[in-house]
Short mmCIF file of C-alpha atoms in Angstrom, two decimals:
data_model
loop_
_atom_site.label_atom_id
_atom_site.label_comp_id
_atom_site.label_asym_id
_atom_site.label_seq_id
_atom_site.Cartn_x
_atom_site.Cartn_y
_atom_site.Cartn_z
CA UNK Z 9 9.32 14.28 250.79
CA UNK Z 10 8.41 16.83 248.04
CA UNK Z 11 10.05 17.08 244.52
CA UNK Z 12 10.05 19.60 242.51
CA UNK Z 13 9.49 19.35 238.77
CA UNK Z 14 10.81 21.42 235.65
CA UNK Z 15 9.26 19.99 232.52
CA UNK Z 16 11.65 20.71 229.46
CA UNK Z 17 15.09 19.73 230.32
CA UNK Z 18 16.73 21.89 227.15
CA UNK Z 19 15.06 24.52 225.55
CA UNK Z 20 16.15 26.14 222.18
CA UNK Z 21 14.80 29.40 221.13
CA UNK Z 22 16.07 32.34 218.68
CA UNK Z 23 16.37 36.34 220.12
CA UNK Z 24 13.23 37.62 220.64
CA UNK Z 25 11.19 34.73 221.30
CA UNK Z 26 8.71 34.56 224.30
CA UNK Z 27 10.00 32.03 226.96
CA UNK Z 28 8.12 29.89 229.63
CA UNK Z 29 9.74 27.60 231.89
CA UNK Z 30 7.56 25.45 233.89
CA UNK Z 31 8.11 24.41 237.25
CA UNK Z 32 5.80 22.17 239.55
CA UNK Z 33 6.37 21.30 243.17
CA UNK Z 34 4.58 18.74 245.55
CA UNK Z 35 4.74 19.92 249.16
CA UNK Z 36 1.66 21.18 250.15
CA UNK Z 37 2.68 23.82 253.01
CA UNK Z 38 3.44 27.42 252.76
CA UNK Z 39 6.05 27.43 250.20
CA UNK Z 40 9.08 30.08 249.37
CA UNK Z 41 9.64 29.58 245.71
CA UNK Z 42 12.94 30.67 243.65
CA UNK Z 43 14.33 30.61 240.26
CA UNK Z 44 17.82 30.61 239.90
CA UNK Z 45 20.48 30.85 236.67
CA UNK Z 46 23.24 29.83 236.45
CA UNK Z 47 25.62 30.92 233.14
CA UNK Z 48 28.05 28.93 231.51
CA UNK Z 49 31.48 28.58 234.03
CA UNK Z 50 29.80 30.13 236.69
CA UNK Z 51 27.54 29.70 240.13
CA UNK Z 52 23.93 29.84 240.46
CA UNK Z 53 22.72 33.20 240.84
CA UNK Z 54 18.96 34.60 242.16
CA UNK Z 55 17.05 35.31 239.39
CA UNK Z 56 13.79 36.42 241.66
CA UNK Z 57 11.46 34.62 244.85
CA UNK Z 58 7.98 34.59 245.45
CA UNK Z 59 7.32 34.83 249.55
CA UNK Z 60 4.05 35.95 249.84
CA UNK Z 61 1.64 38.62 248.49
CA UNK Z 62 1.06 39.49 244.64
CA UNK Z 63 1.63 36.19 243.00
CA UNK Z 64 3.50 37.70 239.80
CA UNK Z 65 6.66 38.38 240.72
CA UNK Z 66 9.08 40.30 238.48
CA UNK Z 67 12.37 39.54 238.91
CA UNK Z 68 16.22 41.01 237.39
CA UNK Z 69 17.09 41.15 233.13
CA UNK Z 70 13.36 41.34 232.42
CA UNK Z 71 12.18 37.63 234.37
CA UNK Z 72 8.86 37.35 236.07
CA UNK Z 73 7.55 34.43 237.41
CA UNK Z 74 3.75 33.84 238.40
CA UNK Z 75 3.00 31.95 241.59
CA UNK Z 76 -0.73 29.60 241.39
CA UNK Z 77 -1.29 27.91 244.16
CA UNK Z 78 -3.86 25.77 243.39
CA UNK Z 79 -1.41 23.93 240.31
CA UNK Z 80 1.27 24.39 242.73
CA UNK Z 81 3.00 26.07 239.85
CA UNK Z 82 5.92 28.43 239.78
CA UNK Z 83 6.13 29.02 235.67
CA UNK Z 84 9.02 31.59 234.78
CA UNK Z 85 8.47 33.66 231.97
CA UNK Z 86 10.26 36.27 229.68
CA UNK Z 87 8.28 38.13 226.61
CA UNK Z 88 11.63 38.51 224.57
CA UNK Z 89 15.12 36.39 225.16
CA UNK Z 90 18.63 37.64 224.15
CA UNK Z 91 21.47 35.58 223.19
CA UNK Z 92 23.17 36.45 226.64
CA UNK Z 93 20.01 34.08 228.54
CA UNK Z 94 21.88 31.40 227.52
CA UNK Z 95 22.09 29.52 230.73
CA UNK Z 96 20.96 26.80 232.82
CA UNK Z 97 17.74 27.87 235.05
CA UNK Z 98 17.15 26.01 238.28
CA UNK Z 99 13.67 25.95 240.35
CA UNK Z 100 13.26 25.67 244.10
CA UNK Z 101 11.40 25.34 246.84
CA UNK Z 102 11.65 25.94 250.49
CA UNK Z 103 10.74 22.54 252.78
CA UNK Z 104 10.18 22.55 256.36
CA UNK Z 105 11.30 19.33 257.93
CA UNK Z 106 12.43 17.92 261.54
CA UNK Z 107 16.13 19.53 260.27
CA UNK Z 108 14.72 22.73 260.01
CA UNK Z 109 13.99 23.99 256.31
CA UNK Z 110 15.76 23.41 253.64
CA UNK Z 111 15.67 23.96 249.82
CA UNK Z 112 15.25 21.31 247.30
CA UNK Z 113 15.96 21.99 243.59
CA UNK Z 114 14.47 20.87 240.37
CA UNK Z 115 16.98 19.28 237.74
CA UNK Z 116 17.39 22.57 235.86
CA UNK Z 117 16.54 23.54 232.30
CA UNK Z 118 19.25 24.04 229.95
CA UNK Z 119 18.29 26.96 227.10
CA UNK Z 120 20.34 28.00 224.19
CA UNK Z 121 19.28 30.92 222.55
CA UNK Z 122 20.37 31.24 219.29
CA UNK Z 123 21.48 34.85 217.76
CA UNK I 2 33.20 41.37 251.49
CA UNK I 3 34.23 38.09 249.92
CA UNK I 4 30.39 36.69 250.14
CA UNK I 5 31.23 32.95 250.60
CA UNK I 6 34.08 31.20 249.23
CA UNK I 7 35.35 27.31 248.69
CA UNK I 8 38.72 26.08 249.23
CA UNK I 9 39.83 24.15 247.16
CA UNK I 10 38.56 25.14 243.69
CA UNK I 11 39.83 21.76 241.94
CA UNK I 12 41.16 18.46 243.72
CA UNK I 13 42.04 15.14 241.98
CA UNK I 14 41.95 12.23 244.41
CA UNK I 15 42.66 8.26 244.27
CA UNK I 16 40.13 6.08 245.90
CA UNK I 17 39.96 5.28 249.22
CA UNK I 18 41.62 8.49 249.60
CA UNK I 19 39.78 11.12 252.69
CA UNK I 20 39.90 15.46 251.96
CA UNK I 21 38.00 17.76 253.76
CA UNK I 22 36.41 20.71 251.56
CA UNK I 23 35.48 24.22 253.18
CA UNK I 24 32.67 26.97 252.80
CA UNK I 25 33.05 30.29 254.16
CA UNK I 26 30.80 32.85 254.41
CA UNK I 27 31.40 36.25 255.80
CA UNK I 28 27.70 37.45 255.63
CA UNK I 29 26.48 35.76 259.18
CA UNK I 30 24.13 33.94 257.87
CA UNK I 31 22.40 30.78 259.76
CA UNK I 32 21.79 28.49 256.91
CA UNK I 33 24.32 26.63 255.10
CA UNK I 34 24.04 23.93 252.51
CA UNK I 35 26.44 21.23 250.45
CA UNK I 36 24.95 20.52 247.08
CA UNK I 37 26.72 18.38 244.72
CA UNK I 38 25.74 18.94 240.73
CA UNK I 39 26.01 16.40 238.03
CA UNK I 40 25.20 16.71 234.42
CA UNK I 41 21.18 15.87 233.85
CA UNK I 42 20.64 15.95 237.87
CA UNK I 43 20.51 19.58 238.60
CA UNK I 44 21.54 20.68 242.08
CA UNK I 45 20.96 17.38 245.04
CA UNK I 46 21.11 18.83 248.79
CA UNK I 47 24.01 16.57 250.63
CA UNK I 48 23.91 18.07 253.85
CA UNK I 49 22.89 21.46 255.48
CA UNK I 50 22.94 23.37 258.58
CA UNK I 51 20.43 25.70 260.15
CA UNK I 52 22.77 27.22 262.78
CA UNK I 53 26.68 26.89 264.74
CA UNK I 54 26.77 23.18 266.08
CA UNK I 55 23.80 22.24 263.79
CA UNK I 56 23.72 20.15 260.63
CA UNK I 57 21.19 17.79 259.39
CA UNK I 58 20.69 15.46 256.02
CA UNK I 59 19.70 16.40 253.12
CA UNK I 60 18.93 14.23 250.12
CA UNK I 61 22.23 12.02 248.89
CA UNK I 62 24.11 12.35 252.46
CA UNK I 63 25.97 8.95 251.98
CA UNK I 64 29.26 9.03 252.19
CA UNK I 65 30.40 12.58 253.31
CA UNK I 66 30.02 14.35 256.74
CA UNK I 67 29.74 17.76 258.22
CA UNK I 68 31.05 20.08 260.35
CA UNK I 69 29.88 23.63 261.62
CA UNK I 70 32.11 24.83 265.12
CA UNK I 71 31.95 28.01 263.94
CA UNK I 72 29.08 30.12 262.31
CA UNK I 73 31.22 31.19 259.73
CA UNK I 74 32.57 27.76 258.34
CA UNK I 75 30.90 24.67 256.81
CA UNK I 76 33.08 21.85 256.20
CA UNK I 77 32.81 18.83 253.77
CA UNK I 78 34.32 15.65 254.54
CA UNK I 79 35.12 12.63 252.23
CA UNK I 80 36.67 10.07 254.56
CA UNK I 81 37.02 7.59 251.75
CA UNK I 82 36.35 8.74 248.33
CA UNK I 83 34.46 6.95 245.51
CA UNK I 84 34.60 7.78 241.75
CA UNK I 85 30.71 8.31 242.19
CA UNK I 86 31.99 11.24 243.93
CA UNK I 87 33.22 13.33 240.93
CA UNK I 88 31.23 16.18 240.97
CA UNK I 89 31.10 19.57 241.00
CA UNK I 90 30.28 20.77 244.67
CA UNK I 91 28.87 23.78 245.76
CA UNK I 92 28.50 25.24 249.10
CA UNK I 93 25.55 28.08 249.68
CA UNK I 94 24.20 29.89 252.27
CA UNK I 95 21.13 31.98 253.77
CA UNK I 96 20.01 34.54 256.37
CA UNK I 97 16.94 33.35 258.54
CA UNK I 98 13.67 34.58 257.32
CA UNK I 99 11.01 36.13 259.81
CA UNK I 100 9.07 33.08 259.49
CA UNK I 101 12.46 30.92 260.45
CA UNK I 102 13.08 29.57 256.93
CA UNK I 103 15.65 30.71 254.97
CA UNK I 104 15.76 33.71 252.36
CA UNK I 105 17.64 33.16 248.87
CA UNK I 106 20.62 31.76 248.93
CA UNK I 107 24.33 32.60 247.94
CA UNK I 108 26.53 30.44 246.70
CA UNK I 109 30.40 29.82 246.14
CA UNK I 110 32.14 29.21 243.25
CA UNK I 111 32.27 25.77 243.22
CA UNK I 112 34.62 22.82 243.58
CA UNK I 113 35.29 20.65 241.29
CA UNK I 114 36.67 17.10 242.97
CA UNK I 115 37.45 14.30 240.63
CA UNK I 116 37.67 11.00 241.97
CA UNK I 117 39.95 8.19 240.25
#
């Protein structure tokens, strides 16, 4: 079975910062890879997915998220956060099993941004 | 277009008691999924379903079952609930890629069971 991996479990930053969340998965197949958010209250929410093709994939609010195979690495990234990224940020990763595929998530990465 | 809703949104139960939670999703999509989501332990895969009549296991399946007659519906059962079952539960779900897995998925709002 394949895990998947997100390295900082909270993350505190001030506006403006640069942000890099990093995510690391085992399964060594064709992989779909996601990032999700999910804010305060509410449900997880796509924040962008890598399928194929270019391997730096922007995503919504200013995300991007660079795919590299060959760390099996799915970092997310944002130049500048805002006070309203507060949230909890969630990688996955498609599986393909005898059940057909299915998703498995990391354990999330909680960041505060401070105004 | 509701996307996919839970029902309930908040349940208290006693041990040993059974309830049945259900997805809906009005977007005919072929996957659906039961995660549960507990502080530290991000989002664990219970069970999920890759069509009508399907369903298979996903990573903590112990304990609940899973129904889908109907393309539309995904139901959750607790037939005798534990207070390792308080959670928060959320049901997703997913149209069918071209290579047969699933796109991104969309998810309800959540149910929040607590188990005493």
């Amino acid at each position: 079975a394949q895990s998947v991996s997100q390295h900082n479990h909270h993350v505190i930053l001030s506006e403006a910062a640069s942000l890099e969340l990093g995510c690391n998965y085992s399964y060594g197949g064709t992989v779909n890879l996601f990032w999700y958010v999910q804010y305060p209250g509410q449900h997880l929410q796509l924040l962008l997915k890598y399928f194929s093709g270019d391997p730096l994939v922007k995503g919504i609010k200013g995300f991007e998220a660079e795919f590299i195979k060959s760390k099996f690495s799915f970092n997310l990234r944002k130049p500048s956060v805002q006070w309203s990224d507060t949230a909890e940020y969630f990688c996955a990763v498609n599986e393909l099993n005898t059940g057909g595929f299915k998703t498995i998530f990391g354990a999330g990465t909680r960041l505060f941004v401070k105004a | 277009n509701a996307g996919v809703t839970q029902t309930p949104k908040f349940r208290v139960l006693k041990t040993g008691q059974s309830m049945t939670l259900l997805c809906a999703q009005d977007m005919n999509h072929e996957y659906m999924y039961w995660y549960r989501q507990d502080p530290g332990m991000g989002l664990r895969l219970i069970h999920y379903s890759v069509g009508e009549g399907t369903t298979a296991k996903g990573e903590v399946p112990d304990g609940y079952n899973v129904s889908r007659l109907k393309k539309q519906n995904f139901l959750l059962g607790l037939e005798s609930a534990a207070p390792s079952q308080t959670s928060v539960y959320f049901c997703a779900s997913a149209t069918q890629g071209a290579s047969g897995g699933p796109y991104e998925q969309y998810f309800g709002p959540g149910t929040r069971l607590t188990v005493t």
